[in-house]
CSV table of C-alpha atoms and ligand atoms in Angstrom, one decimal:
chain,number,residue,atom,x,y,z
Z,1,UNK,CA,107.0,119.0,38.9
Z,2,UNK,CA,104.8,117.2,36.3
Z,3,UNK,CA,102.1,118.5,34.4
Z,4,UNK,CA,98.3,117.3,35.5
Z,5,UNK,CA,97.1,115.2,33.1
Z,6,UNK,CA,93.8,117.3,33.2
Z,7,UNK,CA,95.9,120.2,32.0
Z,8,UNK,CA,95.0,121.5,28.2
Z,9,UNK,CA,98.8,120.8,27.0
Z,10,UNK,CA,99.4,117.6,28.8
Z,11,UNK,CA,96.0,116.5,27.2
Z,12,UNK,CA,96.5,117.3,23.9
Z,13,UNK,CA,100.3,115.4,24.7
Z,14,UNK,CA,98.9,112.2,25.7
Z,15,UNK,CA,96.2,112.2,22.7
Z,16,UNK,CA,98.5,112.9,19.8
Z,17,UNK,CA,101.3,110.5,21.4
Z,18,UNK,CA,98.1,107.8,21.5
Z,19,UNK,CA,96.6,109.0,18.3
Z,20,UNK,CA,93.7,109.2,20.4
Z,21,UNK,CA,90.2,110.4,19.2
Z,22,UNK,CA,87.1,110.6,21.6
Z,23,UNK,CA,84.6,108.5,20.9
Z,24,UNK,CA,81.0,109.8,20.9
Z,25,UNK,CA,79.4,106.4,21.3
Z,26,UNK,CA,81.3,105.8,24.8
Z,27,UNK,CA,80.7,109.4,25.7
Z,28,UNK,CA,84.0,110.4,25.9
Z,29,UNK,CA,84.6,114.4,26.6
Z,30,UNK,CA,87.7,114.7,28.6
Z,31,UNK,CA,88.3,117.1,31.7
Z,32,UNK,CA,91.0,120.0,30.8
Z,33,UNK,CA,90.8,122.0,34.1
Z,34,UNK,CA,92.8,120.8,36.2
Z,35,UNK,CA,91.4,122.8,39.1
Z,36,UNK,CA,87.9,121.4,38.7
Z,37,UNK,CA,89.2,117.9,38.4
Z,38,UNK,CA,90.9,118.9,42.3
Z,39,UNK,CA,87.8,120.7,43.1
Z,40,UNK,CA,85.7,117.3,42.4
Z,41,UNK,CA,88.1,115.0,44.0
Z,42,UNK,CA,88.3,117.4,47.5
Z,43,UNK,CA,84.6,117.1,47.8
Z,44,UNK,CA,84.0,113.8,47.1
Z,45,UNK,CA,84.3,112.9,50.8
Z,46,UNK,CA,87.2,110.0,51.5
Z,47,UNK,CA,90.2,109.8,52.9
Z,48,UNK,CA,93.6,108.2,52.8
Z,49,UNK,CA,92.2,105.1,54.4
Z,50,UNK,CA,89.4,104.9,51.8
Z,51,UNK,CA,89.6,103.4,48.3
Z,52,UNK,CA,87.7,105.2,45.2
Z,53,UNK,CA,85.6,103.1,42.6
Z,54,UNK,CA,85.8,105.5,39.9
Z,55,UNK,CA,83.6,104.7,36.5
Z,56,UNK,CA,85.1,105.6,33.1
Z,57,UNK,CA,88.8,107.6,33.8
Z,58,UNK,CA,89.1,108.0,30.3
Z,59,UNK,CA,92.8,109.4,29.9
Z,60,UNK,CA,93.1,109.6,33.8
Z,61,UNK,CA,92.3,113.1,34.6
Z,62,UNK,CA,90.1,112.8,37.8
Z,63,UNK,CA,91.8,109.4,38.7
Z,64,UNK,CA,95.4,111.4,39.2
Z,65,UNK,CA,93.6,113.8,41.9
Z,66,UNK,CA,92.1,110.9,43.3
Z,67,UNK,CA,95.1,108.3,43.3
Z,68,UNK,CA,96.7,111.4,45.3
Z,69,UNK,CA,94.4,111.8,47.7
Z,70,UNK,CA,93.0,107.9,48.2
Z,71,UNK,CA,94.6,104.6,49.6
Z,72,UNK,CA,93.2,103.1,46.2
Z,73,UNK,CA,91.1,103.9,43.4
Z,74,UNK,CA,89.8,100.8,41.2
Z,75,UNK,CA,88.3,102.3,37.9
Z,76,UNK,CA,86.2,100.5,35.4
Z,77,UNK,CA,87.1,101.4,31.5
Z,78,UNK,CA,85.1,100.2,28.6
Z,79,UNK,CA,87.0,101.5,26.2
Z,80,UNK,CA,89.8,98.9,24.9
Z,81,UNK,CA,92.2,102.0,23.5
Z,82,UNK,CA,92.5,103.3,26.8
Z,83,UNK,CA,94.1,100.6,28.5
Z,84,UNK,CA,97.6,101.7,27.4
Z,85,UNK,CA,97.2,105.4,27.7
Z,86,UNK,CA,96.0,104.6,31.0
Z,87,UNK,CA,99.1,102.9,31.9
Z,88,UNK,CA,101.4,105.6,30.9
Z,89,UNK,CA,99.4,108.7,31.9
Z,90,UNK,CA,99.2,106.8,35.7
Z,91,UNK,CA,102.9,105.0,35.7
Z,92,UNK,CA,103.4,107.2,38.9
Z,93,UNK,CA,100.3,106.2,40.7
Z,94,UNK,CA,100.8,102.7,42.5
Z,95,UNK,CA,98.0,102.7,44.1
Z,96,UNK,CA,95.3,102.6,40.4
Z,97,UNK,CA,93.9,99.7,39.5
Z,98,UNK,CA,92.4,99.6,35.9
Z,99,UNK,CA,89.8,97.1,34.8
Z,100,UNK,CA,89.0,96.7,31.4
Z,101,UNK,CA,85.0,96.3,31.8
Z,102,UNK,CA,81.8,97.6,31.2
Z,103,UNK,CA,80.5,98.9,34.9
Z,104,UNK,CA,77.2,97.6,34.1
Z,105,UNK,CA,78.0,94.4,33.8
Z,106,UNK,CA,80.0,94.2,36.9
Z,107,UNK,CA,79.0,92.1,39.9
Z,108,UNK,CA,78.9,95.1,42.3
Z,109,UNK,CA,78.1,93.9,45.6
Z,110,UNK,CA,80.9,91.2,45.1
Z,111,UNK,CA,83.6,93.6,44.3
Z,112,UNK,CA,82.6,96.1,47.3
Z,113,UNK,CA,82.4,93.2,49.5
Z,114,UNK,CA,85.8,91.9,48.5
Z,115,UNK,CA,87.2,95.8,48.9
Z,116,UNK,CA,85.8,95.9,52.2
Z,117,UNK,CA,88.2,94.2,54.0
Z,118,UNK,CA,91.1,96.3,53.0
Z,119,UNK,CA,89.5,100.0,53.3
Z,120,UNK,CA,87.6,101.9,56.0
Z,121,UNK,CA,85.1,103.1,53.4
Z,122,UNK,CA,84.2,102.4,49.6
Z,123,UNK,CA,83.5,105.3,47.8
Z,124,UNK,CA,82.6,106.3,44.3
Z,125,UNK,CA,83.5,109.4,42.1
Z,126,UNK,CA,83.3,110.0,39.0
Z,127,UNK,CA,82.8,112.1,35.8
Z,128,UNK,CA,79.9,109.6,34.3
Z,129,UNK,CA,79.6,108.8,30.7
Z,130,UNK,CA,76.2,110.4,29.8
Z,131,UNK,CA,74.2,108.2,28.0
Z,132,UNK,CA,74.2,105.8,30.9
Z,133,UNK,CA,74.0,108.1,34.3
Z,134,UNK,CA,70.7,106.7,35.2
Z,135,UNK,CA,71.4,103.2,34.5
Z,136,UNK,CA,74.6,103.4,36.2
Z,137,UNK,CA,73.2,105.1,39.5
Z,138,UNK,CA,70.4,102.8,39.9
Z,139,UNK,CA,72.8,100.1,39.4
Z,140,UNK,CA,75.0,101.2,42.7
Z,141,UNK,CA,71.5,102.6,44.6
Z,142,UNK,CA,70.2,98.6,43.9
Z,143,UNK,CA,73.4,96.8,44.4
Z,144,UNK,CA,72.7,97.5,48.5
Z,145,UNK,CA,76.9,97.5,48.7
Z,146,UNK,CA,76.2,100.8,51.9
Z,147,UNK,CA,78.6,103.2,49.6
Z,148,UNK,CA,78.2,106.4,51.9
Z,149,UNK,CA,78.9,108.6,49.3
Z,150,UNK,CA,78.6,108.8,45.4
Z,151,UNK,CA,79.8,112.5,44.0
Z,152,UNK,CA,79.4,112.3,40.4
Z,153,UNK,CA,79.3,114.4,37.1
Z,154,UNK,CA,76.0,114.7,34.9
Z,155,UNK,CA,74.3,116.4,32.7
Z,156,UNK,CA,72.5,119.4,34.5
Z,157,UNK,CA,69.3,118.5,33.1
Z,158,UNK,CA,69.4,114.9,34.9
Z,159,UNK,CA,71.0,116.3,37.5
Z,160,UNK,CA,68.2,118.6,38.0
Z,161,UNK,CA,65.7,115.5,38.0
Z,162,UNK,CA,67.5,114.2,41.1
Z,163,UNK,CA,67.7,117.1,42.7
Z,164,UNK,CA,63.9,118.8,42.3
Z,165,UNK,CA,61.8,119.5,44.9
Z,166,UNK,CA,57.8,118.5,45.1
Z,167,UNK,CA,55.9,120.9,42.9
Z,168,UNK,CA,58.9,122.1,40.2
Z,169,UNK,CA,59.1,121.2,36.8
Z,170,UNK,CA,62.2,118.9,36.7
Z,171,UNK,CA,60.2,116.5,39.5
Z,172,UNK,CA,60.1,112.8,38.7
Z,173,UNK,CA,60.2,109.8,39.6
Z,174,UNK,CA,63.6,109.9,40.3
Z,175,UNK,CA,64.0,112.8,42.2
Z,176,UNK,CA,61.2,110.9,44.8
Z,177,UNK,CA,63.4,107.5,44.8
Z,178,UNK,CA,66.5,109.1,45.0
Z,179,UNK,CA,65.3,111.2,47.9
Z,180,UNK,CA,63.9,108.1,49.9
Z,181,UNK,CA,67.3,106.9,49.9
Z,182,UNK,CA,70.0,109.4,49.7
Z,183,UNK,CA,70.5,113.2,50.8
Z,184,UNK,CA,71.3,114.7,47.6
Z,185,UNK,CA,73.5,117.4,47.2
Z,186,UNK,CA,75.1,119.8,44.2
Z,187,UNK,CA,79.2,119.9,45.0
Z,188,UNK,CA,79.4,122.8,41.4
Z,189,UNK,CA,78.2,123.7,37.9
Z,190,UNK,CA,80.5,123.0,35.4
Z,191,UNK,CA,80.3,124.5,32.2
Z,192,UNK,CA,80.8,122.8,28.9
Z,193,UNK,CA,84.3,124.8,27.8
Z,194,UNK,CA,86.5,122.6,30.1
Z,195,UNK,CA,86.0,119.6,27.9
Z,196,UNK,CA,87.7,118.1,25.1
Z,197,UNK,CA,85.7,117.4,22.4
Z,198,UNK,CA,83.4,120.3,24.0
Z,199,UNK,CA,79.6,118.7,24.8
Z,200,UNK,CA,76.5,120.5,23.6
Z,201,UNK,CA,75.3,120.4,27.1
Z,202,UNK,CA,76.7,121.8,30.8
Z,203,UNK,CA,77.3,119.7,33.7
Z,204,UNK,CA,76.7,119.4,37.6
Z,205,UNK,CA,78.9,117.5,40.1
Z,206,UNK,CA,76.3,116.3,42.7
Z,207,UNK,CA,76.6,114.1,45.4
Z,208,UNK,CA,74.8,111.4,46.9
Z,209,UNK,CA,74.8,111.1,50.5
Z,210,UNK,CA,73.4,107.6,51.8
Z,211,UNK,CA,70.6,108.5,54.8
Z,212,UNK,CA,69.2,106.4,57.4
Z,213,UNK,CA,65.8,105.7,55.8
Z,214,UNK,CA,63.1,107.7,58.1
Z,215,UNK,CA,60.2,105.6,56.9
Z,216,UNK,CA,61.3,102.0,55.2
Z,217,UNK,CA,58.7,100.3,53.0
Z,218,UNK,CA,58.5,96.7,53.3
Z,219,UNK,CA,59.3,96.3,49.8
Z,220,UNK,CA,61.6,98.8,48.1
Z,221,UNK,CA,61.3,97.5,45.1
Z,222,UNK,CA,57.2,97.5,44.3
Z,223,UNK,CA,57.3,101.0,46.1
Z,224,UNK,CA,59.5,102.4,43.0
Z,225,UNK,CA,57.5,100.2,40.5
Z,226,UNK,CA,54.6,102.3,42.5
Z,227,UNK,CA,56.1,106.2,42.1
Z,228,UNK,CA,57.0,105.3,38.3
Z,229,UNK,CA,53.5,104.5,37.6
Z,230,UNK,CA,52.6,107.3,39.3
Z,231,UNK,CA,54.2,109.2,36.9
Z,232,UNK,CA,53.7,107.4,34.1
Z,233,UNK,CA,52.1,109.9,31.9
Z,234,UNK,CA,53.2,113.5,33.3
Z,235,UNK,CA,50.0,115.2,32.2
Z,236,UNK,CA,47.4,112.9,33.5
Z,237,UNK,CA,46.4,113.5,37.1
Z,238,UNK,CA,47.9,110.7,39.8
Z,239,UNK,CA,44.0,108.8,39.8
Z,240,UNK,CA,44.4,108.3,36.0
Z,241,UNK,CA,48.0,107.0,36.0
Z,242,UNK,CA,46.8,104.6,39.2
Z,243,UNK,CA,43.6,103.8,37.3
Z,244,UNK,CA,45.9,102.5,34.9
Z,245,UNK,CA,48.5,100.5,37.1
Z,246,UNK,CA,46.2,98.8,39.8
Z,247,UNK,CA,43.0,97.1,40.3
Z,248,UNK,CA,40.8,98.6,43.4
Z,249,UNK,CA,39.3,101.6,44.5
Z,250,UNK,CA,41.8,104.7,43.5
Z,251,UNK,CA,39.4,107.3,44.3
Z,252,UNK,CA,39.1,105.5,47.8
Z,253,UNK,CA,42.9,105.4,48.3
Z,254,UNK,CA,43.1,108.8,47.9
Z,255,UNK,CA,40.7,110.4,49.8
Z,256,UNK,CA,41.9,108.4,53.0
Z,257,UNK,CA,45.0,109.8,52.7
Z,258,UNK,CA,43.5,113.3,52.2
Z,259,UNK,CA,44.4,113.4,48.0
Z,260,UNK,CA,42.3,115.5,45.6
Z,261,UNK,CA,41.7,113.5,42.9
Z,262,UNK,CA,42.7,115.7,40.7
Z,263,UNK,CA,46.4,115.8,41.9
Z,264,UNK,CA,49.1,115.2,39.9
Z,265,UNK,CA,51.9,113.1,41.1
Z,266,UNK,CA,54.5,116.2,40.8
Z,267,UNK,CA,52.2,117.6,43.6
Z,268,UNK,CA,53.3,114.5,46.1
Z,269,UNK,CA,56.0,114.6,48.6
Z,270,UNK,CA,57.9,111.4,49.1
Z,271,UNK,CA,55.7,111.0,52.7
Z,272,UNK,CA,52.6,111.3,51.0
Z,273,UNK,CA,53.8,108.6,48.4
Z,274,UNK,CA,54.8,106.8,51.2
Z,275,UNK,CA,51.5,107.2,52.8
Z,276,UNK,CA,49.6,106.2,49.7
Z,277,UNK,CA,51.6,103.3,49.0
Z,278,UNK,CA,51.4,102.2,52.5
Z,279,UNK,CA,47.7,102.6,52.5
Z,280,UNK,CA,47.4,100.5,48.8
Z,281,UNK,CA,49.6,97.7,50.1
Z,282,UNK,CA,50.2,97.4,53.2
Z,283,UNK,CA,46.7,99.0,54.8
F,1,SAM,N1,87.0,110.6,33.6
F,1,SAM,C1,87.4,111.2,32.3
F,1,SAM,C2,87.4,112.7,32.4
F,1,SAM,O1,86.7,113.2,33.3
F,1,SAM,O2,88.1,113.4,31.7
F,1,SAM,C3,86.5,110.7,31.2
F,1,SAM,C4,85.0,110.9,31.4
F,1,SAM,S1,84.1,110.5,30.0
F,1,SAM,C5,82.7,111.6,30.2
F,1,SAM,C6,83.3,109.0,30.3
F,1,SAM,C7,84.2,107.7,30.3
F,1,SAM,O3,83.4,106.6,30.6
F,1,SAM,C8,85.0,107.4,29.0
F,1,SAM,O4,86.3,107.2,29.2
F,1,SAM,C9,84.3,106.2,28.4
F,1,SAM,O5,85.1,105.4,27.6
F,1,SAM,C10,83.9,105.5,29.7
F,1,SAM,N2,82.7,104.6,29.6
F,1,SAM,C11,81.6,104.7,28.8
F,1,SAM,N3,80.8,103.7,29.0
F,1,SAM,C12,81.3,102.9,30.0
F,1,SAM,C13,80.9,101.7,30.7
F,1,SAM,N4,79.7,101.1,30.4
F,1,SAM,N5,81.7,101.2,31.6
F,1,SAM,C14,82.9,101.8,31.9
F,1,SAM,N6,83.3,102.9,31.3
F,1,SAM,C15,82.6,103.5,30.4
């Protein structure tokens, strides 16, 4: 039987064979468990029917448990280098299909669409390069492409944002428009000794489960301009940040929807943003 490529030996194989060195600036730290690379791919909620967009395989760790368990995974590299390590390390795996791109660039709702005619369900999973989670996720919440479920690694700290309740430290902006569209859920905590080069930080898989919104806005997308600005400046109370943003009567706003107007907006739940927004904009 072959060695998993997310095994410390086979690793090490494949990047001395490649003369392969991580690079920081891509945020490159390879997965050398090959039991949490399994673990990730058993929870990240497709079938053989279903194909897998995965983002950044790097040497093809996670994309060998997924090419196993998927009818197709289609992952986006950056990284020019990796092309022909990718090749090799995945010759046995029919079903992987490589493209040399940057994901943020990528025409997303095009390349689902054209998917969707071949699978039961598009998925995505992935162990996300770090200085571009956000940018990434936004990209796929925005695209509207209906991907029921994103499971992805982060950096706890940003993986705390998105999954903070109202009233705790890590609460932002994010955590209230992630919420308003997805159930979000932590698969594990990973710690930083099963990489190659080893991070300075530890990790969470979580996953993103896509909800039937309970209370739609009209507009989605001035309702998240709306929760940013109302968290614009963490220490000022929510009137000040509005004060700032909007023309009107803030104090007004909030006392019809039962605010103190000394609240902050880490005090909000996402119905009483919704409430507030609704009031401002569509009262
Ligand atoms: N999946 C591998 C693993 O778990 O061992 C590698 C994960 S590593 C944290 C992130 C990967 O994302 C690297 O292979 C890096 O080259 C790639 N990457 C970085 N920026 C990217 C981008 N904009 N588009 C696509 N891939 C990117």
């Amino acid at each position: 039987m072959t060695k998993a490529i997310a095994t410390i030996s086979k690793t090490n194989e494949i990047l001395k064979q490649f003369s392969l060195y991580a690079k920081k600036n891509y945020g490159q730290n390879f997965i050398i468990d090959p039991s949490i690379v399994e673990k990730i791919a058993n929870n990240a909620s497709f079938t053989q029917e279903d194909a897998v967009i995965e983002i950044g395989p790097g040497i093809g760790a996670l994309t060998e448990q997924l090419a196993k368990r998927a009818k197709a995974v289609y992952a986006f590299e950056i990284d020019e280098r990796l092309l022909e390590v990718l090749t090799y390390s995945l010759k046995d795996y029919a079903n992987v299909t490589i493209i040399h791109q940057d994901f943020l660039l990528l025409d997303l709702k095009s390349f689902v669409d054209s998917l969707k005619q071949n699978y039961r369900n598009i998925v995505v999973c992935a162990n996300l390069p770090y200085y571009i989670t956000t940018p990434i996720l936004f990209k796929i919440f925005e695209s509207k492409c209906n991907i029921p479920f994103i499971t992805v690694m982060m950096q706890k700290e940003v993986a705390d944002r998105f999954t903070a309740s109202v009233n705790s430290e890590s609460y932002n902006a994010l955590s209230v428009m992630v919420q308003y569209l997805y159930d979000v859920k932590v698969v594990m905590k990973i710690p930083r000794t099963i990489f190659n080069p080893k991070p300075n930080v530890d990790s969470t898989v979580i996953q993103f489960i896509a909800k039937e919104i309970q209370h739609p806005v009209k507009d989605q997308q001035r309702f998240f301009d709306f929760i940013k600005a109302c968290f614009k400046q963490r220490r000022k109370t929510l009137y000040n940040n509005l004060r700032a943003y909007l023309q009107g009567d803030v104090e007004a706003y909030l006392t019809s929807c039962n605010l103190d107007v000394k609240i902050r907006g880490q005090q909000l739940t996402l119905q009483q943003f919704i409430e507030l927004y609704e009031v401002i904009y569509e009262g």
